[in-house]
PDB file of C-alpha atoms in Angstrom:
ATOM      1  CA  MET V   1     -14.278  -2.238  13.839  1.00 33.00           C
ATOM      2  CA  TRP V   2     -11.638  -3.868  16.026  1.00 35.00           C
ATOM      3  CA  ARG V   3     -12.145  -7.221  17.695  1.00 39.00           C
ATOM      4  CA  THR V   4     -10.291  -8.186  20.853  1.00 39.00           C
ATOM      5  CA  TRP V   5      -9.776 -11.922  20.306  1.00 44.00           C
ATOM      6  CA  THR V   6      -7.618 -13.992  17.916  1.00 69.00           C
ATOM      7  CA  ILE V   7      -6.142 -12.037  15.030  1.00 77.00           C
ATOM      8  CA  VAL V   8      -7.614 -13.503  11.861  1.00 91.00           C
ATOM      9  CA  ARG V   9      -8.562 -10.674   9.513  1.00 96.00           C
ATOM     10  CA  PHE V  10      -5.905  -8.175   8.478  1.00 98.00           C
ATOM     11  CA  LEU V  11      -6.594  -4.840   6.826  1.00 98.00           C
ATOM     12  CA  LEU V  12      -3.804  -4.307   4.284  1.00 98.00           C
ATOM     13  CA  LEU V  13      -2.984  -0.705   3.388  1.00 98.00           C
ATOM     14  CA  SER V  14      -0.208   0.458   1.100  1.00 98.00           C
ATOM     15  CA  ASP V  15       1.025   3.558  -0.706  1.00 98.00           C
ATOM     16  CA  ILE V  16      -1.340   6.031   0.944  1.00 98.00           C
ATOM     17  CA  HIS V  17       0.919   8.873  -0.187  1.00 98.00           C
ATOM     18  CA  SER V  18      -0.559  11.588   2.040  1.00 98.00           C
ATOM     19  CA  ASN V  19      -4.030  11.199   0.514  1.00 98.00           C
ATOM     20  CA  LEU V  20      -6.310  11.628   3.515  1.00 98.00           C
ATOM     21  CA  ASP V  21      -9.553  11.588   1.528  1.00 98.00           C
ATOM     22  CA  ALA V  22      -8.722   8.217  -0.008  1.00 98.00           C
ATOM     23  CA  LEU V  23      -7.593   6.754   3.325  1.00 98.00           C
ATOM     24  CA  ASP V  24     -10.750   7.831   5.120  1.00 98.00           C
ATOM     25  CA  ALA V  25     -12.881   6.318   2.347  1.00 98.00           C
ATOM     26  CA  CYS V  26     -11.027   3.001   2.650  1.00 98.00           C
ATOM     27  CA  ILE V  27     -11.419   2.886   6.425  1.00 97.00           C
ATOM     28  CA  ALA V  28     -15.129   3.665   6.104  1.00 97.00           C
ATOM     29  CA  ALA V  29     -15.627   0.919   3.500  1.00 97.00           C
ATOM     30  CA  ALA V  30     -13.574  -1.776   5.234  1.00 97.00           C
ATOM     31  CA  PRO V  31     -15.433  -4.664   6.867  1.00 96.00           C
ATOM     32  CA  ASP V  32     -14.544  -5.860  10.372  1.00 95.00           C
ATOM     33  CA  PHE V  33     -10.833  -6.492  10.874  1.00 96.00           C
ATOM     34  CA  ASP V  34      -8.574  -7.502  13.737  1.00 95.00           C
ATOM     35  CA  ALA V  35      -5.304  -5.783  12.850  1.00 96.00           C
ATOM     36  CA  VAL V  36      -3.775  -3.459  10.272  1.00 97.00           C
ATOM     37  CA  ALA V  37      -0.601  -3.927   8.247  1.00 98.00           C
ATOM     38  CA  ASN V  38       0.784  -0.852   6.508  1.00 98.00           C
ATOM     39  CA  LEU V  39       3.143  -1.651   3.637  1.00 98.00           C
ATOM     40  CA  GLY V  40       4.837   1.717   3.354  1.00 97.00           C
ATOM     41  CA  ASP V  41       4.897   4.980   1.430  1.00 98.00           C
ATOM     42  CA  ILE V  42       2.597   6.596   3.930  1.00 98.00           C
ATOM     43  CA  VAL V  43       3.708  10.027   2.745  1.00 98.00           C
ATOM     44  CA  GLY V  44       4.867  11.714  -0.451  1.00 96.00           C
ATOM     45  CA  TYR V  45       2.892  13.204  -3.370  1.00 96.00           C
ATOM     46  CA  GLY V  46      -0.233  14.239  -1.466  1.00 97.00           C
ATOM     47  CA  ALA V  47      -1.169  17.277   0.616  1.00 97.00           C
ATOM     48  CA  TYR V  48      -1.912  15.700   4.046  1.00 97.00           C
ATOM     49  CA  PRO V  49       1.292  14.070   5.371  1.00 98.00           C
ATOM     50  CA  ASN V  50       0.769  14.864   9.047  1.00 98.00           C
ATOM     51  CA  GLU V  51      -2.914  13.959   9.035  1.00 98.00           C
ATOM     52  CA  VAL V  52      -2.281  10.655   7.242  1.00 98.00           C
ATOM     53  CA  ILE V  53       0.495   9.722   9.660  1.00 98.00           C
ATOM     54  CA  ALA V  54      -1.786  10.488  12.603  1.00 98.00           C
ATOM     55  CA  ARG V  55      -4.590   8.371  11.173  1.00 97.00           C
ATOM     56  CA  SER V  56      -2.209   5.518  10.328  1.00 97.00           C
ATOM     57  CA  ARG V  57      -0.632   5.499  13.779  1.00 96.00           C
ATOM     58  CA  ALA V  58      -4.072   5.379  15.391  1.00 96.00           C
ATOM     59  CA  LEU V  59      -5.058   2.348  13.306  1.00 95.00           C
ATOM     60  CA  GLY V  60      -2.234  -0.001  14.273  1.00 92.00           C
ATOM     61  CA  ASN V  61       1.469  -0.534  14.817  1.00 92.00           C
ATOM     62  CA  LEU V  62       2.663  -2.910  12.077  1.00 96.00           C
ATOM     63  CA  PHE V  63       4.538  -0.843   9.500  1.00 98.00           C
ATOM     64  CA  VAL V  64       7.337  -1.263   7.017  1.00 98.00           C
ATOM     65  CA  ARG V  65       8.994   1.783   5.520  1.00 98.00           C
ATOM     66  CA  GLY V  66       8.664   2.790   1.882  1.00 97.00           C
ATOM     67  CA  ASN V  67      11.123   4.629  -0.340  1.00 96.00           C
ATOM     68  CA  HIS V  68       9.125   7.872  -0.067  1.00 97.00           C
ATOM     69  CA  ASP V  69       8.996   7.525   3.709  1.00 98.00           C
ATOM     70  CA  LYS V  70      12.791   7.299   3.772  1.00 97.00           C
ATOM     71  CA  ALA V  71      13.248  10.227   1.395  1.00 96.00           C
ATOM     72  CA  CYS V  72      10.748  12.490   3.138  1.00 97.00           C
ATOM     73  CA  ALA V  73      12.454  11.721   6.447  1.00 96.00           C
ATOM     74  CA  GLY V  74      15.792  12.797   4.965  1.00 93.00           C
ATOM     75  CA  MET V  75      17.207   9.258   4.939  1.00 93.00           C
ATOM     76  CA  ALA V  76      17.487   8.824   1.160  1.00 87.00           C
ATOM     77  CA  ASP V  77      18.866  10.996  -1.636  1.00 85.00           C
ATOM     78  CA  VAL V  78      16.170  12.706  -3.735  1.00 86.00           C
ATOM     79  CA  ARG V  79      18.437  12.428  -6.766  1.00 83.00           C
ATOM     80  CA  GLY V  80      17.003   8.928  -7.154  1.00 82.00           C
ATOM     81  CA  PHE V  81      13.551  10.450  -7.807  1.00 90.00           C
ATOM     82  CA  ASN V  82      12.167  12.171 -10.866  1.00 92.00           C
ATOM     83  CA  GLN V  83      11.773  15.946 -10.711  1.00 94.00           C
ATOM     84  CA  ILE V  84       8.087  15.908  -9.725  1.00 94.00           C
ATOM     85  CA  ALA V  85       8.518  13.256  -7.025  1.00 95.00           C
ATOM     86  CA  ALA V  86      11.583  15.069  -5.681  1.00 95.00           C
ATOM     87  CA  ALA V  87       9.622  18.313  -5.395  1.00 95.00           C
ATOM     88  CA  ALA V  88       6.978  16.486  -3.357  1.00 96.00           C
ATOM     89  CA  VAL V  89       9.660  14.968  -1.118  1.00 96.00           C
ATOM     90  CA  VAL V  90      11.148  18.387  -0.343  1.00 96.00           C
ATOM     91  CA  TRP V  91       7.705  19.907   0.320  1.00 97.00           C
ATOM     92  CA  THR V  92       6.707  17.006   2.574  1.00 97.00           C
ATOM     93  CA  HIS V  93       9.956  17.091   4.539  1.00 97.00           C
ATOM     94  CA  HIS V  94       9.399  20.742   5.439  1.00 97.00           C
ATOM     95  CA  GLU V  95       5.697  20.169   6.167  1.00 97.00           C
ATOM     96  CA  LEU V  96       6.178  17.305   8.628  1.00 98.00           C
ATOM     97  CA  SER V  97       5.915  18.001  12.339  1.00 98.00           C
ATOM     98  CA  PRO V  98       9.026  17.176  14.400  1.00 98.00           C
ATOM     99  CA  ASP V  99       7.228  14.224  16.008  1.00 97.00           C
ATOM    100  CA  ASN V 100       6.096  12.780  12.697  1.00 97.00           C
ATOM    101  CA  LEU V 101       9.528  13.284  11.162  1.00 98.00           C
ATOM    102  CA  ALA V 102      11.093  11.350  14.025  1.00 97.00           C
ATOM    103  CA  TRP V 103       8.451   8.641  13.702  1.00 98.00           C
ATOM    104  CA  LEU V 104       9.144   8.199   9.984  1.00 97.00           C
ATOM    105  CA  LYS V 105      12.852   7.850  10.663  1.00 97.00           C
ATOM    106  CA  GLN V 106      12.306   4.877  12.971  1.00 97.00           C
ATOM    107  CA  LEU V 107      10.070   2.876  10.643  1.00 98.00           C
ATOM    108  CA  PRO V 108      11.538  -0.613  10.147  1.00 97.00           C
ATOM    109  CA  GLN V 109      12.787  -2.144   6.940  1.00 97.00           C
ATOM    110  CA  GLY V 110      10.809  -5.066   5.550  1.00 94.00           C
ATOM    111  CA  PRO V 111      10.168  -7.856   5.241  1.00 97.00           C
ATOM    112  CA  LEU V 112       8.596  -8.379   8.652  1.00 97.00           C
ATOM    113  CA  PRO V 113       6.304 -11.186   9.872  1.00 96.00           C
ATOM    114  CA  LEU V 114       2.590 -10.518   9.630  1.00 96.00           C
ATOM    115  CA  ALA V 115       2.413 -11.093  13.380  1.00 91.00           C
ATOM    116  CA  PRO V 116       1.251 -13.291  14.954  1.00 92.00           C
ATOM    117  CA  LEU V 117       1.332 -15.434  11.791  1.00 93.00           C
ATOM    118  CA  THR V 118       4.474 -17.317  10.822  1.00 92.00           C
ATOM    119  CA  ASP V 119       3.465 -18.155   7.250  1.00 94.00           C
ATOM    120  CA  ALA V 120       2.960 -14.597   5.968  1.00 96.00           C
ATOM    121  CA  GLN V 121       5.100 -11.473   5.855  1.00 97.00           C
ATOM    122  CA  VAL V 122       4.925  -7.859   4.714  1.00 98.00           C
ATOM    123  CA  ALA V 123       7.360  -5.804   2.645  1.00 98.00           C
ATOM    124  CA  HIS V 124       7.303  -2.593   0.680  1.00 97.00           C
ATOM    125  CA  GLY V 125       9.131  -3.609  -2.488  1.00 95.00           C
ATOM    126  CA  SER V 126       9.836  -7.350  -2.308  1.00 94.00           C
ATOM    127  CA  PRO V 127      11.099 -10.081   0.027  1.00 94.00           C
ATOM    128  CA  ARG V 128      14.696  -9.530  -1.102  1.00 94.00           C
ATOM    129  CA  ASP V 129      14.852  -5.748  -1.588  1.00 94.00           C
ATOM    130  CA  GLU V 130      12.664  -3.091   0.009  1.00 95.00           C
ATOM    131  CA  ASP V 131      12.971  -0.892  -3.105  1.00 94.00           C
ATOM    132  CA  GLU V 132      12.454  -3.566  -5.787  1.00 93.00           C
ATOM    133  CA  TYR V 133       9.496  -3.198  -8.165  1.00 93.00           C
ATOM    134  CA  LEU V 134       7.625  -6.466  -8.736  1.00 91.00           C
ATOM    135  CA  LEU V 135       5.949  -5.623 -12.034  1.00 86.00           C
ATOM    136  CA  VAL V 136       6.362  -8.851 -14.022  1.00 85.00           C
ATOM    137  CA  SER V 137       6.292 -12.517 -13.120  1.00 82.00           C
ATOM    138  CA  ASP V 138       9.976 -13.269 -13.671  1.00 81.00           C
ATOM    139  CA  HIS V 139      10.899 -10.542 -11.186  1.00 83.00           C
ATOM    140  CA  ALA V 140       8.455 -12.087  -8.731  1.00 85.00           C
ATOM    141  CA  ALA V 141       9.900 -15.566  -9.245  1.00 88.00           C
ATOM    142  CA  ASN V 142      13.442 -14.356  -8.631  1.00 87.00           C
ATOM    143  CA  SER V 143      12.379 -12.502  -5.511  1.00 87.00           C
ATOM    144  CA  ALA V 144      10.305 -15.415  -4.204  1.00 89.00           C
ATOM    145  CA  SER V 145      13.402 -17.586  -4.273  1.00 85.00           C
ATOM    146  CA  ALA V 146      14.870 -15.358  -1.565  1.00 88.00           C
ATOM    147  CA  THR V 147      12.282 -16.357   1.052  1.00 93.00           C
ATOM    148  CA  ASP V 148      10.796 -19.490   2.587  1.00 94.00           C
ATOM    149  CA  ILE V 149       7.611 -17.702   3.640  1.00 95.00           C
ATOM    150  CA  PRO V 150       4.653 -18.815   1.473  1.00 96.00           C
ATOM    151  CA  VAL V 151       2.768 -15.484   1.425  1.00 97.00           C
ATOM    152  CA  THR V 152       4.296 -12.022   1.028  1.00 97.00           C
ATOM    153  CA  PHE V 153       2.197  -8.875   0.950  1.00 98.00           C
ATOM    154  CA  PHE V 154       3.963  -6.010  -0.800  1.00 97.00           C
ATOM    155  CA  GLY V 155       3.315  -2.544  -2.233  1.00 97.00           C
ATOM    156  CA  HIS V 156       5.453  -0.049  -4.167  1.00 96.00           C
ATOM    157  CA  THR V 157       4.062  -0.700  -7.681  1.00 96.00           C
ATOM    158  CA  HIS V 158       0.580   0.756  -7.006  1.00 97.00           C
ATOM    159  CA  MET V 159      -0.829  -2.201  -8.977  1.00 96.00           C
ATOM    160  CA  GLN V 160      -3.500  -4.333  -7.285  1.00 96.00           C
ATOM    161  CA  GLY V 161      -3.035  -8.088  -7.735  1.00 95.00           C
ATOM    162  CA  GLY V 162       0.019 -10.298  -7.551  1.00 94.00           C
ATOM    163  CA  PHE V 163       1.838 -13.462  -8.483  1.00 94.00           C
ATOM    164  CA  LEU V 164       1.888 -17.169  -7.723  1.00 94.00           C
ATOM    165  CA  VAL V 165       5.214 -18.952  -8.153  1.00 93.00           C
ATOM    166  CA  ASN V 166       4.719 -22.707  -8.178  1.00 89.00           C
ATOM    167  CA  ASP V 167       7.028 -25.471  -9.472  1.00 80.00           C
ATOM    168  CA  GLY V 168       8.562 -23.313 -12.149  1.00 74.00           C
ATOM    169  CA  GLN V 169       5.251 -21.723 -13.125  1.00 84.00           C
ATOM    170  CA  GLU V 170       4.779 -17.970 -12.767  1.00 90.00           C
ATOM    171  CA  ILE V 171       1.124 -16.922 -12.685  1.00 89.00           C
ATOM    172  CA  THR V 172       0.041 -13.281 -12.628  1.00 92.00           C
ATOM    173  CA  PHE V 173      -3.403 -12.463 -11.224  1.00 92.00           C
ATOM    174  CA  ARG V 174      -5.411  -9.254 -11.201  1.00 93.00           C
ATOM    175  CA  PRO V 175      -8.725  -8.730  -9.383  1.00 92.00           C
ATOM    176  CA  GLU V 176     -11.853  -8.138 -11.425  1.00 85.00           C
ATOM    177  CA  THR V 177     -13.065  -4.883  -9.886  1.00 75.00           C
ATOM    178  CA  ALA V 178     -14.372  -2.975 -12.880  1.00 73.00           C
ATOM    179  CA  GLY V 179     -16.905  -0.164 -12.661  1.00 77.00           C
ATOM    180  CA  ASP V 180     -17.319   3.249 -11.076  1.00 82.00           C
ATOM    181  CA  GLY V 181     -18.880   2.249  -7.759  1.00 89.00           C
ATOM    182  CA  ASN V 182     -17.376   0.434  -4.808  1.00 94.00           C
ATOM    183  CA  SER V 183     -16.422  -3.137  -5.649  1.00 94.00           C
ATOM    184  CA  LYS V 184     -14.651  -6.178  -4.246  1.00 95.00           C
ATOM    185  CA  TYR V 185     -13.123  -9.391  -5.529  1.00 96.00           C
ATOM    186  CA  VAL V 186     -12.270 -12.507  -3.502  1.00 96.00           C
ATOM    187  CA  TYR V 187      -9.100 -14.413  -4.368  1.00 96.00           C
ATOM    188  CA  ARG V 188      -8.372 -17.740  -2.676  1.00 95.00           C
ATOM    189  CA  LEU V 189      -4.828 -18.724  -1.733  1.00 95.00           C
ATOM    190  CA  ASP V 190      -5.456 -22.426  -2.253  1.00 88.00           C
ATOM    191  CA  LYS V 191      -2.458 -23.631  -4.266  1.00 88.00           C
ATOM    192  CA  THR V 192       0.981 -24.740  -3.210  1.00 90.00           C
ATOM    193  CA  GLY V 193       3.841 -22.419  -3.960  1.00 91.00           C
ATOM    194  CA  LYS V 194       4.599 -18.835  -2.984  1.00 95.00           C
ATOM    195  CA  TYR V 195       2.180 -15.947  -3.281  1.00 96.00           C
ATOM    196  CA  LEU V 196       3.223 -12.326  -3.625  1.00 96.00           C
ATOM    197  CA  VAL V 197       0.166 -10.128  -3.188  1.00 97.00           C
ATOM    198  CA  ASN V 198      -0.262  -6.368  -3.614  1.00 98.00           C
ATOM    199  CA  PRO V 199      -3.379  -4.818  -2.011  1.00 98.00           C
ATOM    200  CA  GLY V 200      -3.069  -1.817  -4.347  1.00 97.00           C
ATOM    201  CA  SER V 201      -2.466   1.824  -3.602  1.00 98.00           C
ATOM    202  CA  VAL V 202      -4.788   3.704  -1.284  1.00 98.00           C
ATOM    203  CA  GLY V 203      -3.714   7.147  -2.396  1.00 97.00           C
ATOM    204  CA  GLN V 204      -2.366   6.954  -5.938  1.00 96.00           C
ATOM    205  CA  PRO V 205      -3.388   3.898  -8.015  1.00 96.00           C
ATOM    206  CA  ARG V 206      -1.523   3.344 -11.269  1.00 95.00           C
ATOM    207  CA  ASP V 207      -3.530   0.550 -12.860  1.00 93.00           C
ATOM    208  CA  GLY V 208      -5.919   2.797 -14.773  1.00 93.00           C
ATOM    209  CA  ASP V 209      -8.524   2.814 -12.002  1.00 95.00           C
ATOM    210  CA  TRP V 210      -8.716   6.044  -9.981  1.00 96.00           C
ATOM    211  CA  ARG V 211     -10.588   4.479  -7.066  1.00 97.00           C
ATOM    212  CA  ALA V 212      -8.721   3.917  -3.798  1.00 98.00           C
ATOM    213  CA  ALA V 213      -7.512   0.342  -3.253  1.00 98.00           C
ATOM    214  CA  PHE V 214      -6.994  -1.889  -0.227  1.00 98.00           C
ATOM    215  CA  ALA V 215      -7.414  -5.542   0.749  1.00 98.00           C
ATOM    216  CA  ILE V 216      -8.504  -7.799   3.590  1.00 98.00           C
ATOM    217  CA  PHE V 217      -6.570 -10.999   4.288  1.00 98.00           C
ATOM    218  CA  ASP V 218      -8.497 -13.713   6.130  1.00 97.00           C
ATOM    219  CA  SER V 219      -5.877 -16.083   7.508  1.00 95.00           C
ATOM    220  CA  ASP V 220      -8.440 -18.745   8.463  1.00 94.00           C
ATOM    221  CA  GLU V 221     -10.210 -18.806   5.113  1.00 94.00           C
ATOM    222  CA  LYS V 222      -6.956 -18.178   3.194  1.00 95.00           C
ATOM    223  CA  THR V 223      -8.592 -15.497   1.107  1.00 97.00           C
ATOM    224  CA  VAL V 224      -7.593 -12.028   0.007  1.00 97.00           C
ATOM    225  CA  THR V 225     -10.509  -9.723  -0.757  1.00 97.00           C
ATOM    226  CA  PHE V 226      -9.484  -6.832  -2.985  1.00 97.00           C
ATOM    227  CA  TYR V 227     -11.501  -3.618  -2.674  1.00 97.00           C
ATOM    228  CA  ARG V 228     -11.887  -0.499  -4.816  1.00 97.00           C
ATOM    229  CA  VAL V 229     -13.573   2.496  -3.229  1.00 97.00           C
ATOM    230  CA  ARG V 230     -14.894   5.778  -4.558  1.00 97.00           C
ATOM    231  CA  TYR V 231     -13.776   8.938  -2.804  1.00 97.00           C
ATOM    232  CA  ASP V 232     -13.739  12.678  -3.416  1.00 96.00           C
ATOM    233  CA  VAL V 233     -10.820  12.576  -5.839  1.00 97.00           C
ATOM    234  CA  GLU V 234     -11.492  16.105  -7.075  1.00 97.00           C
ATOM    235  CA  LYS V 235     -11.090  17.416  -3.522  1.00 96.00           C
ATOM    236  CA  ALA V 236      -7.811  15.537  -3.081  1.00 97.00           C
ATOM    237  CA  ALA V 237      -6.513  16.903  -6.378  1.00 97.00           C
ATOM    238  CA  GLN V 238      -7.524  20.447  -5.472  1.00 97.00           C
ATOM    239  CA  LYS V 239      -5.718  20.218  -2.134  1.00 97.00           C
ATOM    240  CA  ILE V 240      -2.539  19.207  -3.961  1.00 97.00           C
ATOM    241  CA  ARG V 241      -2.788  22.273  -6.177  1.00 97.00           C
ATOM    242  CA  GLN V 242      -3.571  24.555  -3.256  1.00 97.00           C
ATOM    243  CA  ALA V 243      -0.480  23.276  -1.448  1.00 96.00           C
ATOM    244  CA  GLY V 244       1.684  24.391  -4.354  1.00 96.00           C
ATOM    245  CA  LEU V 245       2.684  20.857  -5.300  1.00 97.00           C
ATOM    246  CA  PRO V 246       3.160  20.018  -9.008  1.00 96.00           C
ATOM    247  CA  ASP V 247      -0.084  19.925 -11.001  1.00 96.00           C
ATOM    248  CA  ARG V 248       0.883  16.530 -12.431  1.00 96.00           C
ATOM    249  CA  LEU V 249       0.412  14.971  -8.996  1.00 97.00           C
ATOM    250  CA  ALA V 250      -3.185  16.223  -8.962  1.00 97.00           C
ATOM    251  CA  ASP V 251      -3.960  15.328 -12.575  1.00 96.00           C
ATOM    252  CA  ARG V 252      -2.819  11.713 -12.288  1.00 95.00           C
ATOM    253  CA  LEU V 253      -5.217  11.029  -9.399  1.00 96.00           C
ATOM    254  CA  LEU V 254      -8.132  11.533 -11.754  1.00 94.00           C
ATOM    255  CA  VAL V 255      -7.039   8.822 -14.197  1.00 92.00           C
ATOM    256  CA  GLY V 256      -5.267   6.327 -11.927  1.00 92.00           C
ATOM    257  CA  ARG V 257      -1.913   6.566 -13.709  1.00 90.00           C
TER     258      ARG V 257
END
């Protein structure tokens, strides 16, 4: 539910990848929030690109573009993708409505401020490169050196968690959200240094957990609450197959890889 006063609680969504069933489950499970930040890769892989764009545009207006958004909009060469991802890019490009194609093309490059805050920002890949994968702590430390902003929310890796870079130390953290039901884990940003935080992938997790992922950032409490949410993953997989997309894109939803 939206509130109309000071923006404090941000719903963080990333890597939806045209998975409408997962997105709807995340929206239904989210607690009250004031604004939405979308960290990119809205489309690609899944069977509902137009529907996911429509839902995302209705939620809010803070977006950064992802590499699949660029490719599906015809702004990046598919030769940089593997064969399965490239097939999904081509399918999505032809499936997009003219309005949604134009909208994708105008998405801004990150990082951008998490407005109205001045101490947090959003990016798709990293603070220094929108296509960089922050998978290990030394990559995070090198990227953190490129920004003065203490908190960066990023996506791209489909891995929920993040890094704290502090006085030469590089700490990796992962939320404890085990199980098959809906779950959440509160992480407090209470140390000096720079945080790089990934809310996880809504539509195609790759951390071994098939459940949809998102996060809530409370800027007053300085907490990030990581969520995992059950959804009808079999339905999403079946829609991918029915669309004629590669079977691998359906199969990997079931195992979170």
